[in-house]
Amino acid sequence: MKVRDSVLLLFCSLLLLGVTAFAGSAPENMPQASGSVSVQQELIDTQKAFLDALERGDAEYVKNAVADDYFAIETNGDSSGKRELVHGIKSPENSKAKPTWYQFNVVQLDSDCAVVTYNAVFHGVPLDRYQHLSDTWVKQGGQWKLKFQQTTVNLWSAHDLD
């Protein structure tokens, strides 16, 4: 991994540390996510607990919540794995402005696999300020594990500076 990629991964991890997760409701004109309400809520709670662990700098929790074959696609198209994610976790005092997380939705693919999508606003980040995240969770040994994550920048926000 190049130094630039390591710095970018560290930067993204630090931004994720400052999570203040709250569930927003989907606009009425958006299609409803599939899956049962209880599974949807369980996955949203799992997602929020994961984001909270990142905020606390709880590397052990994150390590246990992520599948061994975890794979991520970063906003710049680079990829990373579990080792980079866990290694990039820092204590909360190193975090910057806390991002705003909202509009959590769950698309259940089957009883043991679902995608949680949500949006983020990274305050103070000029070009990648607005992002859409998709996290794929799989049930392994009765526990939800994060298996895949992709982060997409909303291109319309590239020039939306504070």
mmCIF file with all atom_site columns, C-alpha atoms in Angstrom:
data_model
loop_
_atom_site.group_PDB
_atom_site.id
_atom_site.type_symbol
_atom_site.label_atom_id
_atom_site.label_alt_id
_atom_site.label_comp_id
_atom_site.label_asym_id
_atom_site.label_entity_id
_atom_site.label_seq_id
_atom_site.pdbx_PDB_ins_code
_atom_site.Cartn_x
_atom_site.Cartn_y
_atom_site.Cartn_z
_atom_site.occupancy
_atom_site.B_iso_or_equiv
_atom_site.pdbx_formal_charge
_atom_site.auth_seq_id
_atom_site.auth_comp_id
_atom_site.auth_asym_id
_atom_site.auth_atom_id
_atom_site.pdbx_PDB_model_num
ATOM 1   C CA . MET A 1 1   ? 0.000   0.000   0.000  1.00 0.00 ? 1   MET A CA 1
ATOM 2   C CA . LYS A 1 2   ? 1.410   3.399   -0.949 1.00 0.00 ? 2   LYS A CA 1
ATOM 3   C CA . VAL A 1 3   ? 1.955   6.098   1.659  1.00 0.00 ? 3   VAL A CA 1
ATOM 4   C CA . ARG A 1 4   ? -0.701  8.230   -0.043 1.00 0.00 ? 4   ARG A CA 1
ATOM 5   C CA . ASP A 1 5   ? -3.187  5.372   0.186  1.00 0.00 ? 5   ASP A CA 1
ATOM 6   C CA . SER A 1 6   ? -2.315  4.791   3.843  1.00 0.00 ? 6   SER A CA 1
ATOM 7   C CA . VAL A 1 7   ? -2.813  8.472   4.625  1.00 0.00 ? 7   VAL A CA 1
ATOM 8   C CA . LEU A 1 8   ? -6.145  8.483   2.794  1.00 0.00 ? 8   LEU A CA 1
ATOM 9   C CA . LEU A 1 9   ? -7.297  5.361   4.637  1.00 0.00 ? 9   LEU A CA 1
ATOM 10  C CA . LEU A 1 10  ? -6.220  6.900   7.937  1.00 0.00 ? 10  LEU A CA 1
ATOM 11  C CA . PHE A 1 11  ? -8.040  10.142  7.066  1.00 0.00 ? 11  PHE A CA 1
ATOM 12  C CA . CYS A 1 12  ? -11.242 8.270   6.187  1.00 0.00 ? 12  CYS A CA 1
ATOM 13  C CA . SER A 1 13  ? -10.968 6.196   9.355  1.00 0.00 ? 13  SER A CA 1
ATOM 14  C CA . LEU A 1 14  ? -10.523 9.322   11.441 1.00 0.00 ? 14  LEU A CA 1
ATOM 15  C CA . LEU A 1 15  ? -13.597 10.844  9.871  1.00 0.00 ? 15  LEU A CA 1
ATOM 16  C CA . LEU A 1 16  ? -15.577 7.731   10.677 1.00 0.00 ? 16  LEU A CA 1
ATOM 17  C CA . LEU A 1 17  ? -14.496 8.017   14.304 1.00 0.00 ? 17  LEU A CA 1
ATOM 18  C CA . GLY A 1 18  ? -16.573 11.140  14.732 1.00 0.00 ? 18  GLY A CA 1
ATOM 19  C CA . VAL A 1 19  ? -19.902 9.469   14.231 1.00 0.00 ? 19  VAL A CA 1
ATOM 20  C CA . THR A 1 20  ? -23.149 10.831  15.559 1.00 0.00 ? 20  THR A CA 1
ATOM 21  C CA . ALA A 1 21  ? -25.497 8.277   14.118 1.00 0.00 ? 21  ALA A CA 1
ATOM 22  C CA . PHE A 1 22  ? -29.168 8.938   13.900 1.00 0.00 ? 22  PHE A CA 1
ATOM 23  C CA . ALA A 1 23  ? -31.768 7.302   11.712 1.00 0.00 ? 23  ALA A CA 1
ATOM 24  C CA . GLY A 1 24  ? -33.632 9.494   9.302  1.00 0.00 ? 24  GLY A CA 1
ATOM 25  C CA . SER A 1 25  ? -36.778 8.425   7.590  1.00 0.00 ? 25  SER A CA 1
ATOM 26  C CA . ALA A 1 26  ? -36.863 7.873   3.873  1.00 0.00 ? 26  ALA A CA 1
ATOM 27  C CA . PRO A 1 27  ? -38.815 10.393  1.823  1.00 0.00 ? 27  PRO A CA 1
ATOM 28  C CA . GLU A 1 28  ? -42.308 9.191   0.923  1.00 0.00 ? 28  GLU A CA 1
ATOM 29  C CA . ASN A 1 29  ? -41.463 8.930   -2.774 1.00 0.00 ? 29  ASN A CA 1
ATOM 30  C CA . MET A 1 30  ? -38.539 6.541   -2.197 1.00 0.00 ? 30  MET A CA 1
ATOM 31  C CA . PRO A 1 31  ? -39.141 2.804   -2.556 1.00 0.00 ? 31  PRO A CA 1
ATOM 32  C CA . GLN A 1 32  ? -39.293 0.947   0.724  1.00 0.00 ? 32  GLN A CA 1
ATOM 33  C CA . ALA A 1 33  ? -36.437 -1.414  1.568  1.00 0.00 ? 33  ALA A CA 1
ATOM 34  C CA . SER A 1 34  ? -37.202 -5.106  1.529  1.00 0.00 ? 34  SER A CA 1
ATOM 35  C CA . GLY A 1 35  ? -37.023 -7.406  4.550  1.00 0.00 ? 35  GLY A CA 1
ATOM 36  C CA . SER A 1 36  ? -38.851 -7.708  7.829  1.00 0.00 ? 36  SER A CA 1
ATOM 37  C CA . VAL A 1 37  ? -39.095 -4.730  10.148 1.00 0.00 ? 37  VAL A CA 1
ATOM 38  C CA . SER A 1 38  ? -37.326 -6.547  12.992 1.00 0.00 ? 38  SER A CA 1
ATOM 39  C CA . VAL A 1 39  ? -34.392 -7.582  10.783 1.00 0.00 ? 39  VAL A CA 1
ATOM 40  C CA . GLN A 1 40  ? -34.215 -4.057  9.368  1.00 0.00 ? 40  GLN A CA 1
ATOM 41  C CA . GLN A 1 41  ? -34.055 -2.555  12.859 1.00 0.00 ? 41  GLN A CA 1
ATOM 42  C CA . GLU A 1 42  ? -31.522 -5.176  13.989 1.00 0.00 ? 42  GLU A CA 1
ATOM 43  C CA . LEU A 1 43  ? -29.263 -4.278  11.052 1.00 0.00 ? 43  LEU A CA 1
ATOM 44  C CA . ILE A 1 44  ? -29.621 -0.530  11.587 1.00 0.00 ? 44  ILE A CA 1
ATOM 45  C CA . ASP A 1 45  ? -28.759 -1.062  15.267 1.00 0.00 ? 45  ASP A CA 1
ATOM 46  C CA . THR A 1 46  ? -25.777 -3.211  14.223 1.00 0.00 ? 46  THR A CA 1
ATOM 47  C CA . GLN A 1 47  ? -24.630 -0.515  11.792 1.00 0.00 ? 47  GLN A CA 1
ATOM 48  C CA . LYS A 1 48  ? -24.931 2.212   14.428 1.00 0.00 ? 48  LYS A CA 1
ATOM 49  C CA . ALA A 1 49  ? -23.071 0.091   17.003 1.00 0.00 ? 49  ALA A CA 1
ATOM 50  C CA . PHE A 1 50  ? -20.285 -0.400  14.465 1.00 0.00 ? 50  PHE A CA 1
ATOM 51  C CA . LEU A 1 51  ? -20.077 3.330   13.743 1.00 0.00 ? 51  LEU A CA 1
ATOM 52  C CA . ASP A 1 52  ? -20.130 4.019   17.489 1.00 0.00 ? 52  ASP A CA 1
ATOM 53  C CA . ALA A 1 53  ? -17.199 1.612   17.972 1.00 0.00 ? 53  ALA A CA 1
ATOM 54  C CA . LEU A 1 54  ? -15.272 3.533   15.311 1.00 0.00 ? 54  LEU A CA 1
ATOM 55  C CA . GLU A 1 55  ? -16.073 6.758   17.166 1.00 0.00 ? 55  GLU A CA 1
ATOM 56  C CA . ARG A 1 56  ? -14.809 5.291   20.465 1.00 0.00 ? 56  ARG A CA 1
ATOM 57  C CA . GLY A 1 57  ? -11.680 3.967   18.798 1.00 0.00 ? 57  GLY A CA 1
ATOM 58  C CA . ASP A 1 58  ? -12.657 0.441   19.853 1.00 0.00 ? 58  ASP A CA 1
ATOM 59  C CA . ALA A 1 59  ? -10.413 -1.608  17.546 1.00 0.00 ? 59  ALA A CA 1
ATOM 60  C CA . GLU A 1 60  ? -11.316 -4.894  19.250 1.00 0.00 ? 60  GLU A CA 1
ATOM 61  C CA . TYR A 1 61  ? -15.048 -4.375  18.632 1.00 0.00 ? 61  TYR A CA 1
ATOM 62  C CA . VAL A 1 62  ? -14.409 -3.443  14.991 1.00 0.00 ? 62  VAL A CA 1
ATOM 63  C CA . LYS A 1 63  ? -12.100 -6.435  14.533 1.00 0.00 ? 63  LYS A CA 1
ATOM 64  C CA . ASN A 1 64  ? -14.838 -8.754  15.819 1.00 0.00 ? 64  ASN A CA 1
ATOM 65  C CA . ALA A 1 65  ? -17.590 -7.066  13.785 1.00 0.00 ? 65  ALA A CA 1
ATOM 66  C CA . VAL A 1 66  ? -15.768 -7.325  10.452 1.00 0.00 ? 66  VAL A CA 1
ATOM 67  C CA . ALA A 1 67  ? -15.534 -10.542 8.424  1.00 0.00 ? 67  ALA A CA 1
ATOM 68  C CA . ASP A 1 68  ? -12.028 -11.867 7.838  1.00 0.00 ? 68  ASP A CA 1
ATOM 69  C CA . ASP A 1 69  ? -12.505 -11.446 4.069  1.00 0.00 ? 69  ASP A CA 1
ATOM 70  C CA . TYR A 1 70  ? -13.823 -7.862  4.404  1.00 0.00 ? 70  TYR A CA 1
ATOM 71  C CA . PHE A 1 71  ? -13.250 -5.727  1.329  1.00 0.00 ? 71  PHE A CA 1
ATOM 72  C CA . ALA A 1 72  ? -13.822 -1.984  0.859  1.00 0.00 ? 72  ALA A CA 1
ATOM 73  C CA . ILE A 1 73  ? -13.888 0.390   -2.088 1.00 0.00 ? 73  ILE A CA 1
ATOM 74  C CA . GLU A 1 74  ? -12.867 3.893   -1.004 1.00 0.00 ? 74  GLU A CA 1
ATOM 75  C CA . THR A 1 75  ? -14.152 7.168   -2.499 1.00 0.00 ? 75  THR A CA 1
ATOM 76  C CA . ASN A 1 76  ? -11.106 7.388   -4.781 1.00 0.00 ? 76  ASN A CA 1
ATOM 77  C CA . GLY A 1 77  ? -11.592 3.850   -6.113 1.00 0.00 ? 77  GLY A CA 1
ATOM 78  C CA . ASP A 1 78  ? -8.798  2.297   -4.047 1.00 0.00 ? 78  ASP A CA 1
ATOM 79  C CA . SER A 1 79  ? -9.528  -0.896  -2.165 1.00 0.00 ? 79  SER A CA 1
ATOM 80  C CA . SER A 1 80  ? -8.642  -2.005  1.337  1.00 0.00 ? 80  SER A CA 1
ATOM 81  C CA . GLY A 1 81  ? -9.206  -4.934  3.649  1.00 0.00 ? 81  GLY A CA 1
ATOM 82  C CA . LYS A 1 82  ? -9.785  -5.764  7.295  1.00 0.00 ? 82  LYS A CA 1
ATOM 83  C CA . ARG A 1 83  ? -6.158  -5.233  8.300  1.00 0.00 ? 83  ARG A CA 1
ATOM 84  C CA . GLU A 1 84  ? -6.114  -1.662  6.971  1.00 0.00 ? 84  GLU A CA 1
ATOM 85  C CA . LEU A 1 85  ? -9.473  -0.851  8.569  1.00 0.00 ? 85  LEU A CA 1
ATOM 86  C CA . VAL A 1 86  ? -8.500  -2.111  12.020 1.00 0.00 ? 86  VAL A CA 1
ATOM 87  C CA . HIS A 1 87  ? -5.000  -0.604  11.791 1.00 0.00 ? 87  HIS A CA 1
ATOM 88  C CA . GLY A 1 88  ? -6.457  2.826   10.922 1.00 0.00 ? 88  GLY A CA 1
ATOM 89  C CA . ILE A 1 89  ? -8.613  3.071   14.055 1.00 0.00 ? 89  ILE A CA 1
ATOM 90  C CA . LYS A 1 90  ? -7.491  5.853   16.365 1.00 0.00 ? 90  LYS A CA 1
ATOM 91  C CA . SER A 1 91  ? -8.661  7.177   19.694 1.00 0.00 ? 91  SER A CA 1
ATOM 92  C CA . PRO A 1 92  ? -11.455 9.780   19.720 1.00 0.00 ? 92  PRO A CA 1
ATOM 93  C CA . GLU A 1 93  ? -9.179  12.668  20.693 1.00 0.00 ? 93  GLU A CA 1
ATOM 94  C CA . ASN A 1 94  ? -7.558  12.376  17.246 1.00 0.00 ? 94  ASN A CA 1
ATOM 95  C CA . SER A 1 95  ? -10.865 12.790  15.420 1.00 0.00 ? 95  SER A CA 1
ATOM 96  C CA . LYS A 1 96  ? -11.965 15.894  13.580 1.00 0.00 ? 96  LYS A CA 1
ATOM 97  C CA . ALA A 1 97  ? -15.459 17.327  13.234 1.00 0.00 ? 97  ALA A CA 1
ATOM 98  C CA . LYS A 1 98  ? -18.081 14.639  13.671 1.00 0.00 ? 98  LYS A CA 1
ATOM 99  C CA . PRO A 1 99  ? -19.898 13.620  10.488 1.00 0.00 ? 99  PRO A CA 1
ATOM 100 C CA . THR A 1 100 ? -23.666 13.565  10.295 1.00 0.00 ? 100 THR A CA 1
ATOM 101 C CA . TRP A 1 101 ? -25.140 10.155  9.395  1.00 0.00 ? 101 TRP A CA 1
ATOM 102 C CA . TYR A 1 102 ? -28.711 9.928   8.172  1.00 0.00 ? 102 TYR A CA 1
ATOM 103 C CA . GLN A 1 103 ? -31.290 8.123   6.051  1.00 0.00 ? 103 GLN A CA 1
ATOM 104 C CA . PHE A 1 104 ? -30.466 4.533   6.968  1.00 0.00 ? 104 PHE A CA 1
ATOM 105 C CA . ASN A 1 105 ? -32.127 1.948   4.708  1.00 0.00 ? 105 ASN A CA 1
ATOM 106 C CA . VAL A 1 106 ? -31.889 -1.830  4.641  1.00 0.00 ? 106 VAL A CA 1
ATOM 107 C CA . VAL A 1 107 ? -32.184 -4.064  1.594  1.00 0.00 ? 107 VAL A CA 1
ATOM 108 C CA . GLN A 1 108 ? -32.347 -7.654  2.787  1.00 0.00 ? 108 GLN A CA 1
ATOM 109 C CA . LEU A 1 109 ? -30.917 -9.994  0.136  1.00 0.00 ? 109 LEU A CA 1
ATOM 110 C CA . ASP A 1 110 ? -31.731 -13.179 2.046  1.00 0.00 ? 110 ASP A CA 1
ATOM 111 C CA . SER A 1 111 ? -32.064 -14.246 5.675  1.00 0.00 ? 111 SER A CA 1
ATOM 112 C CA . ASP A 1 112 ? -28.286 -14.049 6.240  1.00 0.00 ? 112 ASP A CA 1
ATOM 113 C CA . CYS A 1 113 ? -27.279 -11.139 4.003  1.00 0.00 ? 113 CYS A CA 1
ATOM 114 C CA . ALA A 1 114 ? -28.358 -7.507  3.734  1.00 0.00 ? 114 ALA A CA 1
ATOM 115 C CA . VAL A 1 115 ? -27.110 -4.135  2.567  1.00 0.00 ? 115 VAL A CA 1
ATOM 116 C CA . VAL A 1 116 ? -27.384 -1.103  4.834  1.00 0.00 ? 116 VAL A CA 1
ATOM 117 C CA . THR A 1 117 ? -27.196 2.156   2.915  1.00 0.00 ? 117 THR A CA 1
ATOM 118 C CA . TYR A 1 118 ? -26.894 5.554   4.515  1.00 0.00 ? 118 TYR A CA 1
ATOM 119 C CA . ASN A 1 119 ? -25.719 9.073   3.791  1.00 0.00 ? 119 ASN A CA 1
ATOM 120 C CA . ALA A 1 120 ? -23.084 11.191  5.440  1.00 0.00 ? 120 ALA A CA 1
ATOM 121 C CA . VAL A 1 121 ? -22.042 14.802  5.623  1.00 0.00 ? 121 VAL A CA 1
ATOM 122 C CA . PHE A 1 122 ? -18.374 15.242  6.529  1.00 0.00 ? 122 PHE A CA 1
ATOM 123 C CA . HIS A 1 123 ? -18.185 18.761  7.895  1.00 0.00 ? 123 HIS A CA 1
ATOM 124 C CA . GLY A 1 124 ? -15.030 20.676  7.021  1.00 0.00 ? 124 GLY A CA 1
ATOM 125 C CA . VAL A 1 125 ? -14.104 18.334  4.155  1.00 0.00 ? 125 VAL A CA 1
ATOM 126 C CA . PRO A 1 126 ? -14.126 20.429  0.996  1.00 0.00 ? 126 PRO A CA 1
ATOM 127 C CA . LEU A 1 127 ? -14.394 17.942  -1.902 1.00 0.00 ? 127 LEU A CA 1
ATOM 128 C CA . ASP A 1 128 ? -15.778 14.720  -0.448 1.00 0.00 ? 128 ASP A CA 1
ATOM 129 C CA . ARG A 1 129 ? -18.245 16.384  1.908  1.00 0.00 ? 129 ARG A CA 1
ATOM 130 C CA . TYR A 1 130 ? -21.412 14.488  0.931  1.00 0.00 ? 130 TYR A CA 1
ATOM 131 C CA . GLN A 1 131 ? -21.150 10.727  0.650  1.00 0.00 ? 131 GLN A CA 1
ATOM 132 C CA . HIS A 1 132 ? -23.375 7.704   0.220  1.00 0.00 ? 132 HIS A CA 1
ATOM 133 C CA . LEU A 1 133 ? -22.240 4.506   1.928  1.00 0.00 ? 133 LEU A CA 1
ATOM 134 C CA . SER A 1 134 ? -23.325 0.934   1.317  1.00 0.00 ? 134 SER A CA 1
ATOM 135 C CA . ASP A 1 135 ? -22.333 -1.748  3.812  1.00 0.00 ? 135 ASP A CA 1
ATOM 136 C CA . THR A 1 136 ? -23.023 -5.415  3.148  1.00 0.00 ? 136 THR A CA 1
ATOM 137 C CA . TRP A 1 137 ? -23.586 -7.484  6.280  1.00 0.00 ? 137 TRP A CA 1
ATOM 138 C CA . VAL A 1 138 ? -23.595 -11.287 6.404  1.00 0.00 ? 138 VAL A CA 1
ATOM 139 C CA . LYS A 1 139 ? -24.627 -13.507 9.279  1.00 0.00 ? 139 LYS A CA 1
ATOM 140 C CA . GLN A 1 140 ? -21.795 -15.819 10.329 1.00 0.00 ? 140 GLN A CA 1
ATOM 141 C CA . GLY A 1 141 ? -22.171 -18.043 13.367 1.00 0.00 ? 141 GLY A CA 1
ATOM 142 C CA . GLY A 1 142 ? -25.308 -16.159 14.395 1.00 0.00 ? 142 GLY A CA 1
ATOM 143 C CA . GLN A 1 143 ? -23.559 -12.744 14.346 1.00 0.00 ? 143 GLN A CA 1
ATOM 144 C CA . TRP A 1 144 ? -23.789 -10.020 11.708 1.00 0.00 ? 144 TRP A CA 1
ATOM 145 C CA . LYS A 1 145 ? -20.360 -9.329  10.167 1.00 0.00 ? 145 LYS A CA 1
ATOM 146 C CA . LEU A 1 146 ? -19.430 -6.456  7.865  1.00 0.00 ? 146 LEU A CA 1
ATOM 147 C CA . LYS A 1 147 ? -18.219 -8.057  4.648  1.00 0.00 ? 147 LYS A CA 1
ATOM 148 C CA . PHE A 1 148 ? -18.159 -5.282  2.045  1.00 0.00 ? 148 PHE A CA 1
ATOM 149 C CA . GLN A 1 149 ? -18.267 -1.505  2.094  1.00 0.00 ? 149 GLN A CA 1
ATOM 150 C CA . GLN A 1 150 ? -18.375 1.024   -0.728 1.00 0.00 ? 150 GLN A CA 1
ATOM 151 C CA . THR A 1 151 ? -18.300 4.774   -0.340 1.00 0.00 ? 151 THR A CA 1
ATOM 152 C CA . THR A 1 152 ? -19.447 7.049   -3.151 1.00 0.00 ? 152 THR A CA 1
ATOM 153 C CA . VAL A 1 153 ? -18.991 10.807  -3.266 1.00 0.00 ? 153 VAL A CA 1
ATOM 154 C CA . ASN A 1 154 ? -21.989 12.847  -4.392 1.00 0.00 ? 154 ASN A CA 1
ATOM 155 C CA . LEU A 1 155 ? -20.405 14.673  -7.309 1.00 0.00 ? 155 LEU A CA 1
ATOM 156 C CA . TRP A 1 156 ? -22.738 17.646  -7.054 1.00 0.00 ? 156 TRP A CA 1
ATOM 157 C CA . SER A 1 157 ? -21.090 18.490  -3.719 1.00 0.00 ? 157 SER A CA 1
ATOM 158 C CA . ALA A 1 158 ? -17.572 18.934  -5.087 1.00 0.00 ? 158 ALA A CA 1
ATOM 159 C CA . HIS A 1 159 ? -17.894 22.717  -5.127 1.00 0.00 ? 159 HIS A CA 1
ATOM 160 C CA . ASP A 1 160 ? -20.158 23.116  -2.089 1.00 0.00 ? 160 ASP A CA 1
ATOM 161 C CA . LEU A 1 161 ? -17.712 24.699  0.331  1.00 0.00 ? 161 LEU A CA 1
ATOM 162 C CA . ASP A 1 162 ? -18.483 26.208  3.719  1.00 0.00 ? 162 ASP A CA 1
#
